[in-house]
Tab-separated table of C-alpha atoms in Angstrom:
chain	number	residue	atom	x	y	z
A	1	UNK	CA	-0.158	0.033	0.172
A	2	UNK	CA	2.698	2.254	0.753
A	3	UNK	CA	4.630	2.024	-2.762
A	4	UNK	CA	1.336	2.488	-4.599
A	5	UNK	CA	0.589	5.306	-2.370
A	6	UNK	CA	4.112	6.944	-3.212
A	7	UNK	CA	3.514	6.220	-6.930
A	8	UNK	CA	0.179	7.988	-7.143
A	9	UNK	CA	1.506	10.860	-5.320
A	10	UNK	CA	4.445	10.928	-7.848
A	11	UNK	CA	1.923	10.746	-10.760
A	12	UNK	CA	0.000	13.561	-9.404
A	13	UNK	CA	3.240	15.557	-8.766
A	14	UNK	CA	3.875	14.971	-12.523
A	15	UNK	CA	0.830	15.800	-14.077
A	16	UNK	CA	0.093	18.851	-11.495
A	17	UNK	CA	2.861	21.283	-12.274
A	18	UNK	CA	2.203	24.712	-10.850
A	19	UNK	CA	1.721	27.019	-13.969
A	20	UNK	CA	3.476	30.366	-13.800
A	21	UNK	CA	0.096	32.234	-14.539
A	22	UNK	CA	-3.343	33.049	-12.793
A	23	UNK	CA	-4.112	29.230	-12.692
A	24	UNK	CA	-1.630	28.804	-9.916
A	25	UNK	CA	-3.879	28.939	-7.174
A	26	UNK	CA	-6.125	25.946	-8.812
A	27	UNK	CA	-3.401	23.632	-9.374
A	28	UNK	CA	-1.962	24.372	-5.677
A	29	UNK	CA	-5.439	23.513	-4.403
A	30	UNK	CA	-5.708	20.396	-6.660
A	31	UNK	CA	-2.148	19.161	-5.345
A	32	UNK	CA	-3.160	20.031	-1.924
A	33	UNK	CA	-5.996	17.743	-2.319
A	34	UNK	CA	-4.710	15.007	-4.035
A	35	UNK	CA	-1.314	14.556	-2.908
A	36	UNK	CA	-0.414	13.036	0.719
A	37	UNK	CA	-2.462	11.292	2.929
A	38	UNK	CA	-5.547	8.710	2.310
A	39	UNK	CA	-5.390	4.967	2.401
A	40	UNK	CA	-4.992	4.769	-1.488
A	41	UNK	CA	-7.684	1.815	-1.288
A	42	UNK	CA	-8.921	2.417	-4.716
A	43	UNK	CA	-5.749	2.482	-6.799
A	44	UNK	CA	-4.511	-0.355	-4.938
A	45	UNK	CA	-7.336	-2.611	-6.159
A	46	UNK	CA	-6.664	-1.512	-9.552
A	47	UNK	CA	-2.962	-2.644	-9.236
A	48	UNK	CA	-4.395	-5.948	-7.503
A	49	UNK	CA	-6.958	-6.637	-10.288
A	50	UNK	CA	-4.552	-5.637	-13.210
A	51	UNK	CA	-1.875	-8.134	-11.809
A	52	UNK	CA	-4.396	-10.943	-12.438
A	53	UNK	CA	-4.017	-10.399	-16.079
A	54	UNK	CA	-0.572	-9.441	-15.922
A	55	UNK	CA	-1.071	-5.884	-17.000
A	56	UNK	CA	2.156	-3.528	-16.897
A	57	UNK	CA	2.143	-1.928	-13.483
A	58	UNK	CA	2.677	1.682	-14.928
A	59	UNK	CA	-0.690	1.363	-17.097
A	60	UNK	CA	-2.294	-0.095	-13.973
A	61	UNK	CA	-0.870	2.952	-11.969
A	62	UNK	CA	-2.283	5.612	-14.617
A	63	UNK	CA	-5.686	3.843	-14.055
A	64	UNK	CA	-5.245	4.087	-10.331
A	65	UNK	CA	-4.241	7.916	-10.571
A	66	UNK	CA	-7.315	8.413	-12.599
A	67	UNK	CA	-9.849	6.863	-10.045
A	68	UNK	CA	-7.890	8.397	-7.200
A	69	UNK	CA	-8.626	11.899	-8.889
A	70	UNK	CA	-12.336	11.002	-8.938
A	71	UNK	CA	-12.323	9.881	-5.373
A	72	UNK	CA	-10.366	13.285	-4.256
A	73	UNK	CA	-12.922	15.444	-6.357
A	74	UNK	CA	-15.394	13.905	-4.608
A	75	UNK	CA	-14.040	14.607	-1.302
A	76	UNK	CA	-13.274	18.289	-2.039
A	77	UNK	CA	-16.827	18.938	-2.957
A	78	UNK	CA	-18.600	16.614	-0.128
A	79	UNK	CA	-16.108	18.843	2.313
A	80	UNK	CA	-17.968	22.160	0.923
A	81	UNK	CA	-20.283	24.077	3.340
A	82	UNK	CA	-23.215	23.384	0.995
A	83	UNK	CA	-22.586	19.520	1.561
A	84	UNK	CA	-21.009	17.917	4.556
A	85	UNK	CA	-19.313	21.118	5.787
A	86	UNK	CA	-16.128	19.541	6.967
A	87	UNK	CA	-12.789	21.513	8.142
A	88	UNK	CA	-10.173	18.501	8.286
A	89	UNK	CA	-9.493	15.594	5.665
A	90	UNK	CA	-6.540	13.464	5.388
A	91	UNK	CA	-5.196	15.352	8.748
A	92	UNK	CA	-5.094	18.829	7.196
A	93	UNK	CA	-7.784	21.646	6.393
A	94	UNK	CA	-10.053	20.743	3.676
A	95	UNK	CA	-9.665	22.647	0.219
A	96	UNK	CA	-12.289	25.396	0.874
A	97	UNK	CA	-10.591	26.173	4.276
A	98	UNK	CA	-6.993	26.108	2.878
A	99	UNK	CA	-8.011	28.070	-0.127
A	100	UNK	CA	-11.719	29.340	-0.360
A	101	UNK	CA	-14.879	27.628	-1.705
A	102	UNK	CA	-14.488	29.222	-5.139
A	103	UNK	CA	-11.234	27.470	-5.754
A	104	UNK	CA	-12.398	24.486	-4.222
A	105	UNK	CA	-15.178	23.915	-6.695
A	106	UNK	CA	-12.923	24.577	-9.632
A	107	UNK	CA	-10.305	21.956	-8.140
A	108	UNK	CA	-13.052	19.818	-7.817
A	109	UNK	CA	-14.122	20.146	-11.188
A	110	UNK	CA	-10.594	19.786	-12.715
A	111	UNK	CA	-9.528	16.915	-10.945
A	112	UNK	CA	-12.869	15.249	-12.303
A	113	UNK	CA	-11.973	16.253	-15.894
A	114	UNK	CA	-8.153	14.909	-15.342
A	115	UNK	CA	-9.375	11.546	-14.572
A	116	UNK	CA	-10.741	11.132	-18.121
A	117	UNK	CA	-7.813	12.830	-19.586
A	118	UNK	CA	-5.885	10.191	-18.383
A	119	UNK	CA	-7.575	7.173	-19.181
A	120	UNK	CA	-7.854	8.845	-22.817
A	121	UNK	CA	-4.224	8.831	-22.936
A	122	UNK	CA	-2.748	6.393	-25.452
A	123	UNK	CA	-0.202	5.780	-22.625
A	124	UNK	CA	-2.773	4.044	-20.836
A	125	UNK	CA	-3.359	1.260	-23.231
A	126	UNK	CA	-2.557	1.153	-26.920
A	127	UNK	CA	-6.034	-0.131	-27.754
A	128	UNK	CA	-8.127	2.720	-28.101
A	129	UNK	CA	-11.379	0.615	-27.690
A	130	UNK	CA	-10.225	-0.233	-24.182
A	131	UNK	CA	-9.338	3.119	-23.423
A	132	UNK	CA	-12.896	4.044	-24.377
A	133	UNK	CA	-14.559	0.970	-22.155
A	134	UNK	CA	-12.450	2.360	-19.073
A	135	UNK	CA	-13.679	6.148	-19.761
A	136	UNK	CA	-17.342	4.949	-20.190
A	137	UNK	CA	-17.235	2.576	-16.853
A	138	UNK	CA	-15.567	5.176	-14.854
A	139	UNK	CA	-18.380	7.651	-16.036
A	140	UNK	CA	-21.099	5.479	-15.375
A	141	UNK	CA	-19.668	4.786	-11.843
A	142	UNK	CA	-18.904	8.201	-10.697
A	143	UNK	CA	-22.581	9.673	-12.388
A	144	UNK	CA	-26.305	9.733	-11.590
A	145	UNK	CA	-26.077	5.693	-11.544
A	146	UNK	CA	-23.322	5.495	-9.250
A	147	UNK	CA	-21.206	7.801	-6.569
A	148	UNK	CA	-23.071	10.889	-7.556
A	149	UNK	CA	-26.774	9.369	-7.236
A	150	UNK	CA	-25.357	7.848	-4.150
A	151	UNK	CA	-24.364	11.128	-2.681
A	152	UNK	CA	-27.743	12.822	-3.653
A	153	UNK	CA	-29.651	10.067	-1.659
A	154	UNK	CA	-26.947	10.471	1.268
A	155	UNK	CA	-28.252	14.331	1.369
A	156	UNK	CA	-31.999	12.954	1.359
A	157	UNK	CA	-30.893	10.763	3.945
A	158	UNK	CA	-30.809	13.690	6.355
A	159	UNK	CA	-34.627	14.265	6.305
A	160	UNK	CA	-36.009	10.840	5.537
A	161	UNK	CA	-35.814	7.581	7.345
A	162	UNK	CA	-34.444	4.593	5.172
A	163	UNK	CA	-34.653	1.222	5.845
A	164	UNK	CA	-31.848	-1.533	5.429
A	165	UNK	CA	-32.462	-2.042	1.766
A	166	UNK	CA	-32.490	1.735	0.775
A	167	UNK	CA	-29.353	2.062	2.850
A	168	UNK	CA	-27.653	-0.569	1.068
A	169	UNK	CA	-28.567	0.724	-2.445
A	170	UNK	CA	-27.272	4.066	-1.366
A	171	UNK	CA	-23.814	2.634	-0.432
A	172	UNK	CA	-23.759	0.407	-3.233
A	173	UNK	CA	-23.956	3.763	-5.444
A	174	UNK	CA	-21.952	6.050	-3.104
A	175	UNK	CA	-19.312	4.240	-2.257
A	176	UNK	CA	-19.284	0.509	-4.337
A	177	UNK	CA	-19.749	1.770	-7.580
A	178	UNK	CA	-16.134	3.035	-7.704
A	179	UNK	CA	-14.808	0.020	-6.023
A	180	UNK	CA	-16.512	-1.888	-8.336
A	181	UNK	CA	-15.004	0.032	-11.316
A	182	UNK	CA	-11.288	-0.772	-9.643
A	183	UNK	CA	-11.738	-4.322	-9.578
A	184	UNK	CA	-13.161	-4.314	-13.200
A	185	UNK	CA	-10.503	-2.183	-14.675
A	186	UNK	CA	-8.199	-5.060	-14.688
A	187	UNK	CA	-10.369	-7.110	-16.508
A	188	UNK	CA	-11.051	-4.409	-19.179
A	189	UNK	CA	-7.258	-3.947	-19.534
A	190	UNK	CA	-7.275	-7.906	-20.041
A	191	UNK	CA	-9.715	-7.936	-22.323
A	192	UNK	CA	-11.893	-10.574	-20.499
A	193	UNK	CA	-15.482	-10.826	-22.019
A	194	UNK	CA	-18.211	-9.342	-19.657
A	195	UNK	CA	-19.434	-13.025	-18.845
A	196	UNK	CA	-16.364	-13.969	-17.417
A	197	UNK	CA	-15.792	-10.984	-15.021
A	198	UNK	CA	-18.719	-12.286	-12.542
A	199	UNK	CA	-16.484	-13.351	-10.075
A	200	UNK	CA	-14.549	-9.941	-10.081
A	201	UNK	CA	-17.915	-8.318	-10.134
A	202	UNK	CA	-19.409	-10.334	-6.961
A	203	UNK	CA	-15.843	-9.776	-5.036
A	204	UNK	CA	-15.942	-5.946	-5.462
A	205	UNK	CA	-19.851	-5.988	-4.431
A	206	UNK	CA	-18.633	-7.503	-1.164
A	207	UNK	CA	-15.752	-5.556	-0.348
A	208	UNK	CA	-17.913	-2.235	-1.266
A	209	UNK	CA	-20.425	-3.155	1.292
A	210	UNK	CA	-18.089	-4.144	3.946
A	211	UNK	CA	-15.812	-1.166	3.396
A	212	UNK	CA	-18.852	1.076	4.032
A	213	UNK	CA	-20.104	-1.010	7.201
A	214	UNK	CA	-16.583	-0.508	8.409
A	215	UNK	CA	-16.586	3.152	7.998
A	216	UNK	CA	-20.062	3.460	9.539
A	217	UNK	CA	-18.630	1.548	12.609
A	218	UNK	CA	-15.442	3.688	12.855
A	219	UNK	CA	-17.777	6.912	12.684
A	220	UNK	CA	-19.014	5.385	15.837
A	221	UNK	CA	-16.119	4.117	17.277
A	222	UNK	CA	-12.797	5.527	15.856
A	223	UNK	CA	-10.452	8.023	16.739
A	224	UNK	CA	-10.338	11.222	14.899
A	225	UNK	CA	-6.934	11.890	15.043
A	226	UNK	CA	-6.204	8.363	13.321
A	227	UNK	CA	-9.070	9.211	10.864
A	228	UNK	CA	-7.778	12.742	10.094
A	229	UNK	CA	-11.452	13.583	9.811
A	230	UNK	CA	-14.428	14.522	11.948
A	231	UNK	CA	-16.437	11.449	12.999
A	232	UNK	CA	-19.906	11.063	14.459
A	233	UNK	CA	-21.571	13.208	11.907
A	234	UNK	CA	-23.962	10.875	10.479
A	235	UNK	CA	-25.719	10.420	14.196
A	236	UNK	CA	-25.776	14.087	14.461
A	237	UNK	CA	-27.294	14.376	11.192
A	238	UNK	CA	-29.891	12.058	11.621
A	239	UNK	CA	-28.808	9.706	8.852
A	240	UNK	CA	-29.227	5.925	8.861
A	241	UNK	CA	-26.342	3.894	8.581
A	242	UNK	CA	-25.408	0.107	8.810
A	243	UNK	CA	-24.874	0.760	12.577
A	244	UNK	CA	-27.901	2.513	13.279
A	245	UNK	CA	-30.239	0.158	11.143
A	246	UNK	CA	-28.346	-3.162	12.279
A	247	UNK	CA	-26.868	-2.272	15.594
A	248	UNK	CA	-23.266	-2.469	16.293
A	249	UNK	CA	-22.617	-6.227	16.892
A	250	UNK	CA	-24.695	-7.239	13.849
A	251	UNK	CA	-23.252	-4.809	11.436
A	252	UNK	CA	-19.571	-6.104	12.660
A	253	UNK	CA	-20.714	-9.705	12.085
A	254	UNK	CA	-21.960	-8.701	8.720
A	255	UNK	CA	-19.021	-7.038	7.395
A	256	UNK	CA	-16.944	-10.060	8.492
A	257	UNK	CA	-19.395	-12.490	6.556
A	258	UNK	CA	-18.981	-10.173	3.376
A	259	UNK	CA	-15.642	-10.485	3.370
A	260	UNK	CA	-15.436	-14.034	3.797
A	261	UNK	CA	-18.023	-14.002	0.743
A	262	UNK	CA	-15.750	-11.831	-1.081
A	263	UNK	CA	-12.743	-14.226	-0.885
A	264	UNK	CA	-14.942	-16.882	-1.736
A	265	UNK	CA	-15.573	-15.385	-5.326
A	266	UNK	CA	-12.012	-15.691	-6.026
A	267	UNK	CA	-11.848	-19.360	-5.655
A	268	UNK	CA	-11.153	-19.748	-9.348
A	269	UNK	CA	-7.756	-17.502	-9.157
A	270	UNK	CA	-4.471	-18.766	-7.766
A	271	UNK	CA	-1.744	-16.829	-5.771
A	272	UNK	CA	-1.981	-14.165	-8.232
A	273	UNK	CA	-5.131	-13.022	-6.202
A	274	UNK	CA	-3.470	-13.033	-2.907
A	275	UNK	CA	-3.088	-8.998	-3.056
A	276	UNK	CA	-7.170	-8.869	-3.381
A	277	UNK	CA	-7.624	-11.408	-0.705
A	278	UNK	CA	-5.619	-8.908	1.379
A	279	UNK	CA	-7.362	-5.978	0.849
A	280	UNK	CA	-10.601	-7.638	1.422
A	281	UNK	CA	-9.291	-8.432	5.109
A	282	UNK	CA	-7.925	-4.960	5.235
A	283	UNK	CA	-11.235	-3.241	4.900
A	284	UNK	CA	-12.564	-4.357	8.064
A	285	UNK	CA	-9.356	-4.419	10.005
A	286	UNK	CA	-8.113	-0.834	9.296
A	287	UNK	CA	-8.678	1.833	12.082
A	288	UNK	CA	-9.298	5.082	9.412
């Protein structure tokens, strides 16, 4: 994870060179958001899935940088006063606090665009059809049918009471869709047919839910200093979470069951899937 994190930082450092003109503040804000901190779980998943198909590591890291750009843009916008109104992210001031709200909006917009610029570049893959599928799948995962749609449902959760099925759907969109793209990216790069991707999709679905349950548990039990962000905000906002709907003990039990199930989906793979198996265990063992 540390190696992937360093590589992602290096990629962002290379593509986010601060210009000597009026755009400097924008790029500095992008760098503030993207470089340093974070678990880099999504890029690690991309690398692990690409390893299954012997994809060149630099190509895998390019996709990892693209997905991290989408993730970081979502955090920058999520932290804004009109959304979750957070002051700290990854152990440092949020972008709108370190800069200003208008710059934070533009920084998020530019990071969103950067993701697709990276995927569309022929250095990611020589085959334009592969690049096109990567772009289409990431767009789907981050738009109204994925992350953004889930975020809208999350905002609605502040004034509505959701049952377990609705909370699950919300999180499958808000968190799970991007995680699913990370795992499927390796199959796309390896030109595996859609029919052959079912085990990877099952794995991604289960760890996506396990990851969110673990997040909800950390929001209740976690340490803010280690998390690098404010905790206990869901309960304060009156949002239904896996913990509020299921209870702490049952939620923890369900997270472990989902991880076991996710690992079971990888039974058809050998040692080349060991990193994916380790990631599945990590999502519920982490402390931030």
